[in-house]
PDB file of N, CA and C in Angstrom:
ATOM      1  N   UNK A  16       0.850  -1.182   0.000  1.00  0.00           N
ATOM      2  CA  UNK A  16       0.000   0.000   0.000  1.00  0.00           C
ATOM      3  C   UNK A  16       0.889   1.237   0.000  1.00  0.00           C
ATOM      4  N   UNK A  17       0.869   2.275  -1.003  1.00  0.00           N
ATOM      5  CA  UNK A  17       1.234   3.735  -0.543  1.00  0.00           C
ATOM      6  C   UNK A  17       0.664   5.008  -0.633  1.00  0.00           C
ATOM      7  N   UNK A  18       0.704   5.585   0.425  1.00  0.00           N
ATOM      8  CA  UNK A  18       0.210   6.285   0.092  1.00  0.00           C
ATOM      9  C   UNK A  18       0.381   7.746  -0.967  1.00  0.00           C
ATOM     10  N   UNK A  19      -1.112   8.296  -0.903  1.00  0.00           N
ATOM     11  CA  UNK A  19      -1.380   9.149  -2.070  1.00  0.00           C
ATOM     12  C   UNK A  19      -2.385  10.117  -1.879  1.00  0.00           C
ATOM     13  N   UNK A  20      -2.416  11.416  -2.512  1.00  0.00           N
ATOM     14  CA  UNK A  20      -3.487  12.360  -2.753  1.00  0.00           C
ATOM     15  C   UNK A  20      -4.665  12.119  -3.305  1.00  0.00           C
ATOM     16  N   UNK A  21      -5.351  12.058  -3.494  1.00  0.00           N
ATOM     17  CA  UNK A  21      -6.657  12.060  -4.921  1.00  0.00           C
ATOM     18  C   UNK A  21      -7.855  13.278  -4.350  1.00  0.00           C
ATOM     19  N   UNK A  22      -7.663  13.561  -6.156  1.00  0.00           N
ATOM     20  CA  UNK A  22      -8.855  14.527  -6.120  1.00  0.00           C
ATOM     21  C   UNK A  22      -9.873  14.019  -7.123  1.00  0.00           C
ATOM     22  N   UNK A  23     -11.086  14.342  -7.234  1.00  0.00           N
ATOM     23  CA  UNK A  23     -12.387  14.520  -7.295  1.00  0.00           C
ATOM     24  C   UNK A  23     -13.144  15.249  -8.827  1.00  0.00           C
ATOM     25  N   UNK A  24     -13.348  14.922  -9.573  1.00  0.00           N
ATOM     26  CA  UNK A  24     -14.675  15.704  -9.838  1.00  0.00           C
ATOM     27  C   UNK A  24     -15.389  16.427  -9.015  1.00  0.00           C
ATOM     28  N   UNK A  25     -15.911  16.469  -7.868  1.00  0.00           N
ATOM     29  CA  UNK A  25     -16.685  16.780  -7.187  1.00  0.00           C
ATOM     30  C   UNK A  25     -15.857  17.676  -6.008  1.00  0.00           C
ATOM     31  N   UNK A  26     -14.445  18.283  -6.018  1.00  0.00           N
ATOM     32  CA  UNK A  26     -13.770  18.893  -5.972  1.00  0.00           C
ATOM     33  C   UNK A  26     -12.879  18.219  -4.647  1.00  0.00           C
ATOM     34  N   UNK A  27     -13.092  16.986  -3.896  1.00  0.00           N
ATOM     35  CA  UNK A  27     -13.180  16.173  -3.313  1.00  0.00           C
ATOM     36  C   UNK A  27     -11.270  16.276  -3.261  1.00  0.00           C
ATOM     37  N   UNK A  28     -10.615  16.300  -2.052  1.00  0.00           N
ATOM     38  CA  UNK A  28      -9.298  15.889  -1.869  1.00  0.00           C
ATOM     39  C   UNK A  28      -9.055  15.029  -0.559  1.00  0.00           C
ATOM     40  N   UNK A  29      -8.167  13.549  -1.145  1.00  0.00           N
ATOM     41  CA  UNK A  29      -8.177  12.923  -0.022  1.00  0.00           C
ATOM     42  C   UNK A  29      -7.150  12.498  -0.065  1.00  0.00           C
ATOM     43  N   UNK A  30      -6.507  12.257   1.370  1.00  0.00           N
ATOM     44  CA  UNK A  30      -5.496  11.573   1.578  1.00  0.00           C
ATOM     45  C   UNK A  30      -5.961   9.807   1.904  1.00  0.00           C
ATOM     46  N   UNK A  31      -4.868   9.108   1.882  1.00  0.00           N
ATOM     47  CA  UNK A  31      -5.185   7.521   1.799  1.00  0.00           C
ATOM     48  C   UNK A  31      -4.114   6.657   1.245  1.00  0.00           C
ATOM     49  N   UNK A  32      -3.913   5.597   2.066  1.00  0.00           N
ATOM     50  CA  UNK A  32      -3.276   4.746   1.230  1.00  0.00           C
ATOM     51  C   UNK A  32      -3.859   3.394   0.151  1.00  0.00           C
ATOM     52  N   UNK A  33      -3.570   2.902  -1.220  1.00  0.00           N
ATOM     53  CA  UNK A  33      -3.738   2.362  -1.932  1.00  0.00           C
ATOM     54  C   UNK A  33      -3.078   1.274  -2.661  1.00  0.00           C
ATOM     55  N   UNK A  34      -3.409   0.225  -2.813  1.00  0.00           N
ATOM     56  CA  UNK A  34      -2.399  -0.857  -4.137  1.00  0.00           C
ATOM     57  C   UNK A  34      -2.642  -0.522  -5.512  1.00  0.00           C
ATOM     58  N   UNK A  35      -3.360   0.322  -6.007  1.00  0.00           N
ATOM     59  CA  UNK A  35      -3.873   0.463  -7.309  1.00  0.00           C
ATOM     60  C   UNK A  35      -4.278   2.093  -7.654  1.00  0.00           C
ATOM     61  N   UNK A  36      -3.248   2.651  -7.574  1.00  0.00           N
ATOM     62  CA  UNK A  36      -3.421   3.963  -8.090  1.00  0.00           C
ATOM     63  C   UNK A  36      -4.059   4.720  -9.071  1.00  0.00           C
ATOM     64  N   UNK A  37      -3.990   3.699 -10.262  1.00  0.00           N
ATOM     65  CA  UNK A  37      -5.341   3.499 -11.327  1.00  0.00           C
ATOM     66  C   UNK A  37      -6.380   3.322 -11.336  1.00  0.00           C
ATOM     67  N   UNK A  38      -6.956   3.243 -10.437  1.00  0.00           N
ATOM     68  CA  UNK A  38      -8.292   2.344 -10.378  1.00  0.00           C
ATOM     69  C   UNK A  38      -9.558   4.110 -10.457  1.00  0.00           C
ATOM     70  N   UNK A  39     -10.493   3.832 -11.261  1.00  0.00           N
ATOM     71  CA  UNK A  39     -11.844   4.430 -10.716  1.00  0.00           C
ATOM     72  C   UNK A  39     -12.960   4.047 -10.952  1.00  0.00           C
ATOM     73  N   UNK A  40     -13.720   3.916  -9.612  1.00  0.00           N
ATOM     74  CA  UNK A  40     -13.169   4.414  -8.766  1.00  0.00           C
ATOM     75  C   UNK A  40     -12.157   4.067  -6.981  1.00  0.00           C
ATOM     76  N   UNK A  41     -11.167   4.598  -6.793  1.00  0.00           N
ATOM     77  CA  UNK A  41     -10.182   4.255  -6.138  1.00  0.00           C
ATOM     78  C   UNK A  41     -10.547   3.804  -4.721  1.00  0.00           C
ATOM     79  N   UNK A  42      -9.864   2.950  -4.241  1.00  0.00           N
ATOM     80  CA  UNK A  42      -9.932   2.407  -2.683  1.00  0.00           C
ATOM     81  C   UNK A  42      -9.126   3.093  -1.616  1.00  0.00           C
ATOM     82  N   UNK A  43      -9.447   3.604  -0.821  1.00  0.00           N
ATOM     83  CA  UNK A  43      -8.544   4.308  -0.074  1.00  0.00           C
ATOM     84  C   UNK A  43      -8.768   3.720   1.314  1.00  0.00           C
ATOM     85  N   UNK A  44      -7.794   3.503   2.044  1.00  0.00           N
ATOM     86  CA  UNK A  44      -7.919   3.042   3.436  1.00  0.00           C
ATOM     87  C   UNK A  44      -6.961   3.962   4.277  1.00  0.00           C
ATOM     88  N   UNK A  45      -7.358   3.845   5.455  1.00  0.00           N
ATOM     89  CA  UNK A  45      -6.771   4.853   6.385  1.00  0.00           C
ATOM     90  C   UNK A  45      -7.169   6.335   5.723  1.00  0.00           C
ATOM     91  N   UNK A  46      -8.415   6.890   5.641  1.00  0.00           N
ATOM     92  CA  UNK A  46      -8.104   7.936   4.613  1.00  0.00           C
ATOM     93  C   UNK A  46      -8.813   9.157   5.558  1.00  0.00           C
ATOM     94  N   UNK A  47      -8.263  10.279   5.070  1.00  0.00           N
ATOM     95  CA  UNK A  47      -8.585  11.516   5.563  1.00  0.00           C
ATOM     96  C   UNK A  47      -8.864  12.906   4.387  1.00  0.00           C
ATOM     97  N   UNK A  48      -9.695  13.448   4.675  1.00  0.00           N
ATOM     98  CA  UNK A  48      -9.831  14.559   3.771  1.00  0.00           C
ATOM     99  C   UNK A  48      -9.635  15.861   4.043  1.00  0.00           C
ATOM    100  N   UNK A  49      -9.228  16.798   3.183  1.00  0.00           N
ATOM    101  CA  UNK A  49      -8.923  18.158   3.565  1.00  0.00           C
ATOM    102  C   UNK A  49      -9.948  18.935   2.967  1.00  0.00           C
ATOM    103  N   UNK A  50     -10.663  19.428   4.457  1.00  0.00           N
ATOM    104  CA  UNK A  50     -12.000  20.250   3.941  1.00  0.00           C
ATOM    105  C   UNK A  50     -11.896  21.045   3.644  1.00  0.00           C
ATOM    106  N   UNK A  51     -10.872  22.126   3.888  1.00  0.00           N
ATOM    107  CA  UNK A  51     -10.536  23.522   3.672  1.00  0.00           C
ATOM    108  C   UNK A  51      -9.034  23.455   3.760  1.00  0.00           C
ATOM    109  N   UNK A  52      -8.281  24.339   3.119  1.00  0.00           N
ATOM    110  CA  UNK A  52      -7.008  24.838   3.255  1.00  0.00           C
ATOM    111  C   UNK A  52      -6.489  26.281   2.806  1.00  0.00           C
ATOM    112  N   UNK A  53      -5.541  26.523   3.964  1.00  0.00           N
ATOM    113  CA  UNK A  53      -5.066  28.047   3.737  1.00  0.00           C
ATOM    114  C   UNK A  53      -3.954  27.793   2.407  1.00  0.00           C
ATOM    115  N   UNK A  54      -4.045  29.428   1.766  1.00  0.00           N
ATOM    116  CA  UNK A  54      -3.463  29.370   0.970  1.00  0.00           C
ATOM    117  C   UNK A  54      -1.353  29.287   1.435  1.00  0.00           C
ATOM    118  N   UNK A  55      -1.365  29.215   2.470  1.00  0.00           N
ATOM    119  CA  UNK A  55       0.058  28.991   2.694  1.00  0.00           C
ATOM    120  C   UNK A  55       0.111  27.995   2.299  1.00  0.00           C
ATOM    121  N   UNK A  56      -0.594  26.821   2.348  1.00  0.00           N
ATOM    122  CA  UNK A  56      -0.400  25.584   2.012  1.00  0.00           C
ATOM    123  C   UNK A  56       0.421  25.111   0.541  1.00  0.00           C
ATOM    124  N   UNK A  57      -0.331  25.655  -0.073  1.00  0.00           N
ATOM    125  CA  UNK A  57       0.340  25.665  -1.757  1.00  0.00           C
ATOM    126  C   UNK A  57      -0.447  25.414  -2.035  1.00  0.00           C
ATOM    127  N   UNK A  58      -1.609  25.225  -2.242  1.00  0.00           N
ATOM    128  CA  UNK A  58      -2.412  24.248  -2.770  1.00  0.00           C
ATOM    129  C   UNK A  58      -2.705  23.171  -2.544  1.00  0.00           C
ATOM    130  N   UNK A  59      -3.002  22.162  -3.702  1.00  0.00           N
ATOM    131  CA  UNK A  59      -3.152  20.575  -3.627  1.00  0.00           C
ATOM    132  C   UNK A  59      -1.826  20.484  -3.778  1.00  0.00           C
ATOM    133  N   UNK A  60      -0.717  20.909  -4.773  1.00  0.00           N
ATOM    134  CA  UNK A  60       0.093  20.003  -4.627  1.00  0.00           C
ATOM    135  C   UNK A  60       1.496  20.280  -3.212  1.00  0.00           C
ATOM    136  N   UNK A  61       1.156  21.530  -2.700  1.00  0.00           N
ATOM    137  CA  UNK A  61       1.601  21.759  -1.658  1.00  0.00           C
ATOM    138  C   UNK A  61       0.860  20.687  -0.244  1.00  0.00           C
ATOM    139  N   UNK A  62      -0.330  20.129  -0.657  1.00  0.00           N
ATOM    140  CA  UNK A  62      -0.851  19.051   0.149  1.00  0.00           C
ATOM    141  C   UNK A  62      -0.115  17.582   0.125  1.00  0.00           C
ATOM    142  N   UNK A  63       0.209  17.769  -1.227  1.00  0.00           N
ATOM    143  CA  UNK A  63       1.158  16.189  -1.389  1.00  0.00           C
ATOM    144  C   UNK A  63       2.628  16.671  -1.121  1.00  0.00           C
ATOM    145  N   UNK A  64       3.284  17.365  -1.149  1.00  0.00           N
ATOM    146  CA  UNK A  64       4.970  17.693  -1.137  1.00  0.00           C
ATOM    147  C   UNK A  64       5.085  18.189   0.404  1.00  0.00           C
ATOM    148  N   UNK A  65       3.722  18.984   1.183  1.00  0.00           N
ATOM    149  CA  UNK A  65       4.718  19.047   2.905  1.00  0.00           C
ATOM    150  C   UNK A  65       3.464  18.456   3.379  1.00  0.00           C
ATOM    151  N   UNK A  66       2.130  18.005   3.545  1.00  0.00           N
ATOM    152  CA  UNK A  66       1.026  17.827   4.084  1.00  0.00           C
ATOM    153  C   UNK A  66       0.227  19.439   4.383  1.00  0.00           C
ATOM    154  N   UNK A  67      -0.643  18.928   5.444  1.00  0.00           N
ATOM    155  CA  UNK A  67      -1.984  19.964   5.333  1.00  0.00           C
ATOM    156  C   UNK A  67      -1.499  20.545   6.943  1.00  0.00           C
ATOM    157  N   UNK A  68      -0.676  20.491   7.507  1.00  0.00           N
ATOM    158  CA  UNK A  68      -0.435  21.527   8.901  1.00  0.00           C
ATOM    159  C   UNK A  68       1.236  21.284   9.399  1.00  0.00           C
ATOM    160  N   UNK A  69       1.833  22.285   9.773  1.00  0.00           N
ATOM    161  CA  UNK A  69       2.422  22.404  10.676  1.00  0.00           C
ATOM    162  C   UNK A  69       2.273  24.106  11.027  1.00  0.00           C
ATOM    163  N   UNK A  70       3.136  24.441  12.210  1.00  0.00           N
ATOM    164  CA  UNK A  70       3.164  25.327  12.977  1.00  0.00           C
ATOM    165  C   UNK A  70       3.225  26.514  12.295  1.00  0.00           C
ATOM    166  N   UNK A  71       3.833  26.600  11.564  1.00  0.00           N
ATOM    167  CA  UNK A  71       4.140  27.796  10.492  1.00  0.00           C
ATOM    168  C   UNK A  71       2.940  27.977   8.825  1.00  0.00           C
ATOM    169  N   UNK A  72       2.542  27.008   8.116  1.00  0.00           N
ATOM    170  CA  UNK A  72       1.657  26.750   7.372  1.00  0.00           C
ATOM    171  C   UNK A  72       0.342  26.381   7.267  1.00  0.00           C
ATOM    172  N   UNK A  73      -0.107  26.400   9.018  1.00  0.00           N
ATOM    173  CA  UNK A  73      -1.487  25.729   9.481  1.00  0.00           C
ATOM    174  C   UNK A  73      -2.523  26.705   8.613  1.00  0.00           C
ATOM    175  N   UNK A  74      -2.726  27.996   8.667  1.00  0.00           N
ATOM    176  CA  UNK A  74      -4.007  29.180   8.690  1.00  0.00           C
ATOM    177  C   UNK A  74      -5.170  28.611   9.398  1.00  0.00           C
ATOM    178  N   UNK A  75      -6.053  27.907   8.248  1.00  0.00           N
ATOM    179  CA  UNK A  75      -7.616  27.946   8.554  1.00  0.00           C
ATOM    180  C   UNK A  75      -7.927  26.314   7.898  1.00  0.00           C
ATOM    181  N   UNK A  76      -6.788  25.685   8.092  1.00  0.00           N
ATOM    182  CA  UNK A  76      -6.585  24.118   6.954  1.00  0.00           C
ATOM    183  C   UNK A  76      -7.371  23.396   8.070  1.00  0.00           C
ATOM    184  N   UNK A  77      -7.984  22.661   7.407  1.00  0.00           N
ATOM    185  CA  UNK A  77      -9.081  21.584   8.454  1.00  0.00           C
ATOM    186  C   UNK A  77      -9.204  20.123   7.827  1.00  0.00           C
ATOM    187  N   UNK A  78      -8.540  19.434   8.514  1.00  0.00           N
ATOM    188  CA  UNK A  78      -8.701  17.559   8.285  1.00  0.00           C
ATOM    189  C   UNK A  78      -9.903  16.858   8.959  1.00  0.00           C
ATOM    190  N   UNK A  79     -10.180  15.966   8.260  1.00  0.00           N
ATOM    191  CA  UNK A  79     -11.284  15.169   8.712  1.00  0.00           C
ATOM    192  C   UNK A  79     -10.797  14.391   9.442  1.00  0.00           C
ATOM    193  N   UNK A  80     -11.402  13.513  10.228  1.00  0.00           N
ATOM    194  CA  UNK A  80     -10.960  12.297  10.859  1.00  0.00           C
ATOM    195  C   UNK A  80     -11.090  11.511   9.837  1.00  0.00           C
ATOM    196  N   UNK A  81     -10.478  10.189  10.645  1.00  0.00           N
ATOM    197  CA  UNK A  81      -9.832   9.106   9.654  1.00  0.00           C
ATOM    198  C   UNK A  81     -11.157   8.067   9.539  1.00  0.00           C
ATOM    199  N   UNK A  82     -10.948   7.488   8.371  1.00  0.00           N
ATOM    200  CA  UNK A  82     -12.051   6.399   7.973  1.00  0.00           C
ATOM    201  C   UNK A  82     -11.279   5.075   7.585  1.00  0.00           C
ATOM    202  N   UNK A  83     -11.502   3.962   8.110  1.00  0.00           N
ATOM    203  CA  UNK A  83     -11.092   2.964   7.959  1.00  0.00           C
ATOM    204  C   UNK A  83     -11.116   2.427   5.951  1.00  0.00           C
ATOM    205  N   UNK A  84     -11.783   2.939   5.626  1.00  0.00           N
ATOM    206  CA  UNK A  84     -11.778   2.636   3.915  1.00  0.00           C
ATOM    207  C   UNK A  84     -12.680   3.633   3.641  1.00  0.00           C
ATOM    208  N   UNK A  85     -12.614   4.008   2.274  1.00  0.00           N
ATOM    209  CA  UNK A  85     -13.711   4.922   1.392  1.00  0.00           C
ATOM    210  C   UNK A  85     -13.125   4.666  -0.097  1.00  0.00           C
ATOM    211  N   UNK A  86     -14.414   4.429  -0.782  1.00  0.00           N
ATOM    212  CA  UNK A  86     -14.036   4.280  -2.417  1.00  0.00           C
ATOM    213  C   UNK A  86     -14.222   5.815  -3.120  1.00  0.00           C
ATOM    214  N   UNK A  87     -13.591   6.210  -3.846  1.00  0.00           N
ATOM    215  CA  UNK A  87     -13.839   7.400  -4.486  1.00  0.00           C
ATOM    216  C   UNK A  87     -13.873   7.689  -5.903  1.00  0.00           C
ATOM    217  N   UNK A  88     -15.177   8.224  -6.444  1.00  0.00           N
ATOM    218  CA  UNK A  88     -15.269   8.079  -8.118  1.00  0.00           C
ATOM    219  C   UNK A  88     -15.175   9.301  -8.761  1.00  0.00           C
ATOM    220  N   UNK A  89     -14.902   9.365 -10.154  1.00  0.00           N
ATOM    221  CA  UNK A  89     -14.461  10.120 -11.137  1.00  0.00           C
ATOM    222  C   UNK A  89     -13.593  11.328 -10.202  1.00  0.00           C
ATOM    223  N   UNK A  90     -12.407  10.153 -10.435  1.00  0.00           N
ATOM    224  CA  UNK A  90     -11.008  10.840  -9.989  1.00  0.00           C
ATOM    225  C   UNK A  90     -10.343  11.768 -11.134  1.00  0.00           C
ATOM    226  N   UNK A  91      -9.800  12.719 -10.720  1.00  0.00           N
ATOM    227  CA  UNK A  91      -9.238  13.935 -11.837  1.00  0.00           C
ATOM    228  C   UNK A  91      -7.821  13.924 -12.013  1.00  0.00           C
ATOM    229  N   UNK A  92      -6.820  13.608 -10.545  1.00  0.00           N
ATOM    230  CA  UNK A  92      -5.654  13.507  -9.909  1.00  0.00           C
ATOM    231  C   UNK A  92      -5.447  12.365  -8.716  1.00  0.00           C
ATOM    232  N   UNK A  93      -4.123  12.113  -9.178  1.00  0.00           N
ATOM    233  CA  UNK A  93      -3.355  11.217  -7.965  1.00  0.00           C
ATOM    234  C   UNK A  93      -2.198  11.568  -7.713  1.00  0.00           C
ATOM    235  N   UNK A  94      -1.839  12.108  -7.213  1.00  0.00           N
ATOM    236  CA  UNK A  94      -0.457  12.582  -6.395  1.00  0.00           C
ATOM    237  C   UNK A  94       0.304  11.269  -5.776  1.00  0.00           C
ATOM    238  N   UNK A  95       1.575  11.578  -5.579  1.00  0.00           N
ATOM    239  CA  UNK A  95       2.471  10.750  -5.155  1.00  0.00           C
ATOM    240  C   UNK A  95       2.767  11.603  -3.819  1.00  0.00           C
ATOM    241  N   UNK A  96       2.795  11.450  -2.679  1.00  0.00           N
ATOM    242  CA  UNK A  96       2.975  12.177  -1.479  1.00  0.00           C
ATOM    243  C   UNK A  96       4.385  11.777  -0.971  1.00  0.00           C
ATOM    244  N   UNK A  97       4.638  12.920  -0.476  1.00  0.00           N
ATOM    245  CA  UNK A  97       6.415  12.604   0.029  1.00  0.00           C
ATOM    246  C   UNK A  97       6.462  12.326   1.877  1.00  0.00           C
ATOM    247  N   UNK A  98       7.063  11.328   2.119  1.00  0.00           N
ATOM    248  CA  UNK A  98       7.129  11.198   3.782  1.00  0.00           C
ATOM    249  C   UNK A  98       6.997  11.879   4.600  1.00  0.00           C
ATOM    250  N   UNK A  99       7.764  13.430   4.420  1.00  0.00           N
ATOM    251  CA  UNK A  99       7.282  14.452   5.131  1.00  0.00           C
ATOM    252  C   UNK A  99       5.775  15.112   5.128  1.00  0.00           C
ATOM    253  N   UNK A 100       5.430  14.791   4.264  1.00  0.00           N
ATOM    254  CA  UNK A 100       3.636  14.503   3.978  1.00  0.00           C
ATOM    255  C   UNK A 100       2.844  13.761   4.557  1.00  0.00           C
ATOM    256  N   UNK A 101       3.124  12.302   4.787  1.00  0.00           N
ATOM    257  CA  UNK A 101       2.526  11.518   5.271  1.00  0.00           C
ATOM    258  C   UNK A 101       2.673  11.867   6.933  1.00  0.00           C
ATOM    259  N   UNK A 102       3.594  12.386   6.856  1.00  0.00           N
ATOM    260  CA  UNK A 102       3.655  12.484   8.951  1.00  0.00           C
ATOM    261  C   UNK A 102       2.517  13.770   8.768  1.00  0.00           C
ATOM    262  N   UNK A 103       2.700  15.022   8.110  1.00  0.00           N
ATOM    263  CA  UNK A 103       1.666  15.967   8.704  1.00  0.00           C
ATOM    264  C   UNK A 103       0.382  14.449   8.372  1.00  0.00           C
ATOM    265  N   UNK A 104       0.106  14.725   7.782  1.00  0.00           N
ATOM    266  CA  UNK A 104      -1.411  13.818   7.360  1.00  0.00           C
ATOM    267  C   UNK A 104      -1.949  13.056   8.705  1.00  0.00           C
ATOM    268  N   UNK A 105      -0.852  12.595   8.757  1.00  0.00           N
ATOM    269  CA  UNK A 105      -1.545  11.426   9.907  1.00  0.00           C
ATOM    270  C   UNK A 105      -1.271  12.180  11.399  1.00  0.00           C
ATOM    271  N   UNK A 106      -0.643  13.266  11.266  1.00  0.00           N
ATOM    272  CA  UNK A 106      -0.693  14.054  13.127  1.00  0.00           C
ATOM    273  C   UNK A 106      -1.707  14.972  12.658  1.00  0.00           C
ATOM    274  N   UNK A 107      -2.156  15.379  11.571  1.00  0.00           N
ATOM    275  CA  UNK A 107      -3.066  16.727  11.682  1.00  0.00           C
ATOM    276  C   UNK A 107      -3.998  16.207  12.567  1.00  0.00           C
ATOM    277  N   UNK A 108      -4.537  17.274  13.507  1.00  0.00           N
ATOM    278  CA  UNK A 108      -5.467  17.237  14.416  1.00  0.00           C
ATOM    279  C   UNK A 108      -6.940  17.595  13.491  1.00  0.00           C
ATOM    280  N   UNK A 109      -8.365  17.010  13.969  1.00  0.00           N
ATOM    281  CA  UNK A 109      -9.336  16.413  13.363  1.00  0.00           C
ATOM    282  C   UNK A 109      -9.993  17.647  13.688  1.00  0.00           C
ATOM    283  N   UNK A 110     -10.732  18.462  12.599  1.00  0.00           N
ATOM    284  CA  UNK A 110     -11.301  19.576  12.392  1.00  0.00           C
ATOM    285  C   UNK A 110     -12.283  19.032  13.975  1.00  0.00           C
ATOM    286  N   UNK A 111     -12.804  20.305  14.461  1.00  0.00           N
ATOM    287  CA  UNK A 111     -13.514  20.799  15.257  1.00  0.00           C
ATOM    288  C   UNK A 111     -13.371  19.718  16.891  1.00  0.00           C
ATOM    289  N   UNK A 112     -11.888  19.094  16.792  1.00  0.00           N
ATOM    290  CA  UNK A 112     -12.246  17.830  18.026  1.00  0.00           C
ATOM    291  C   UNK A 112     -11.040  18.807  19.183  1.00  0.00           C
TER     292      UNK A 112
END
């Protein structure tokens, strides 16, 4: 499994790990979504190259809690996420908890 970004038709961005990066629509386990993000972030692909928070790049960025699996259809993008990515991802703290 590695993980990866995917976005949406439906403007939809999620983090998750996967065996089949091709697939739509895609399987994601362990997955989390970014409901909002400040523009320090970079964007989406500033979501895959540092993740969605640290101390200096947080603003107004808000993660979902985690879902044990979610399938996701008419995918647009798949990002390749870099390690230093995957640690914010999985410490971001869970919008409104």
């Amino acid at each position: 499994m590695r993980p990866i970004l995917v976005c949406t038709e439906f403007r939809g961005v999620a983090f998750g790990y996967t065996d089949d990066a091709t697939a739509d629509p895609i399987t994601l386990t362990n997955a989390r979504m970014c409901l909002r993000w400040s523009e320090k972030i970079g964007g989406v692909f500033g979501l895959a190259e540092k993740g969605p928070y640290d101390a200096t790049r947080s603003g107004s960025t808000t993660i979902s809690a985690a879902v044990a699996s979610v399938s996701l259809k008419k995918i647009t993008a798949v990002f390749e996420v870099t390690d230093e990515a995957v640690v914010a991802w999985k410490s971001a703290p869970v919008a409104g908890r």
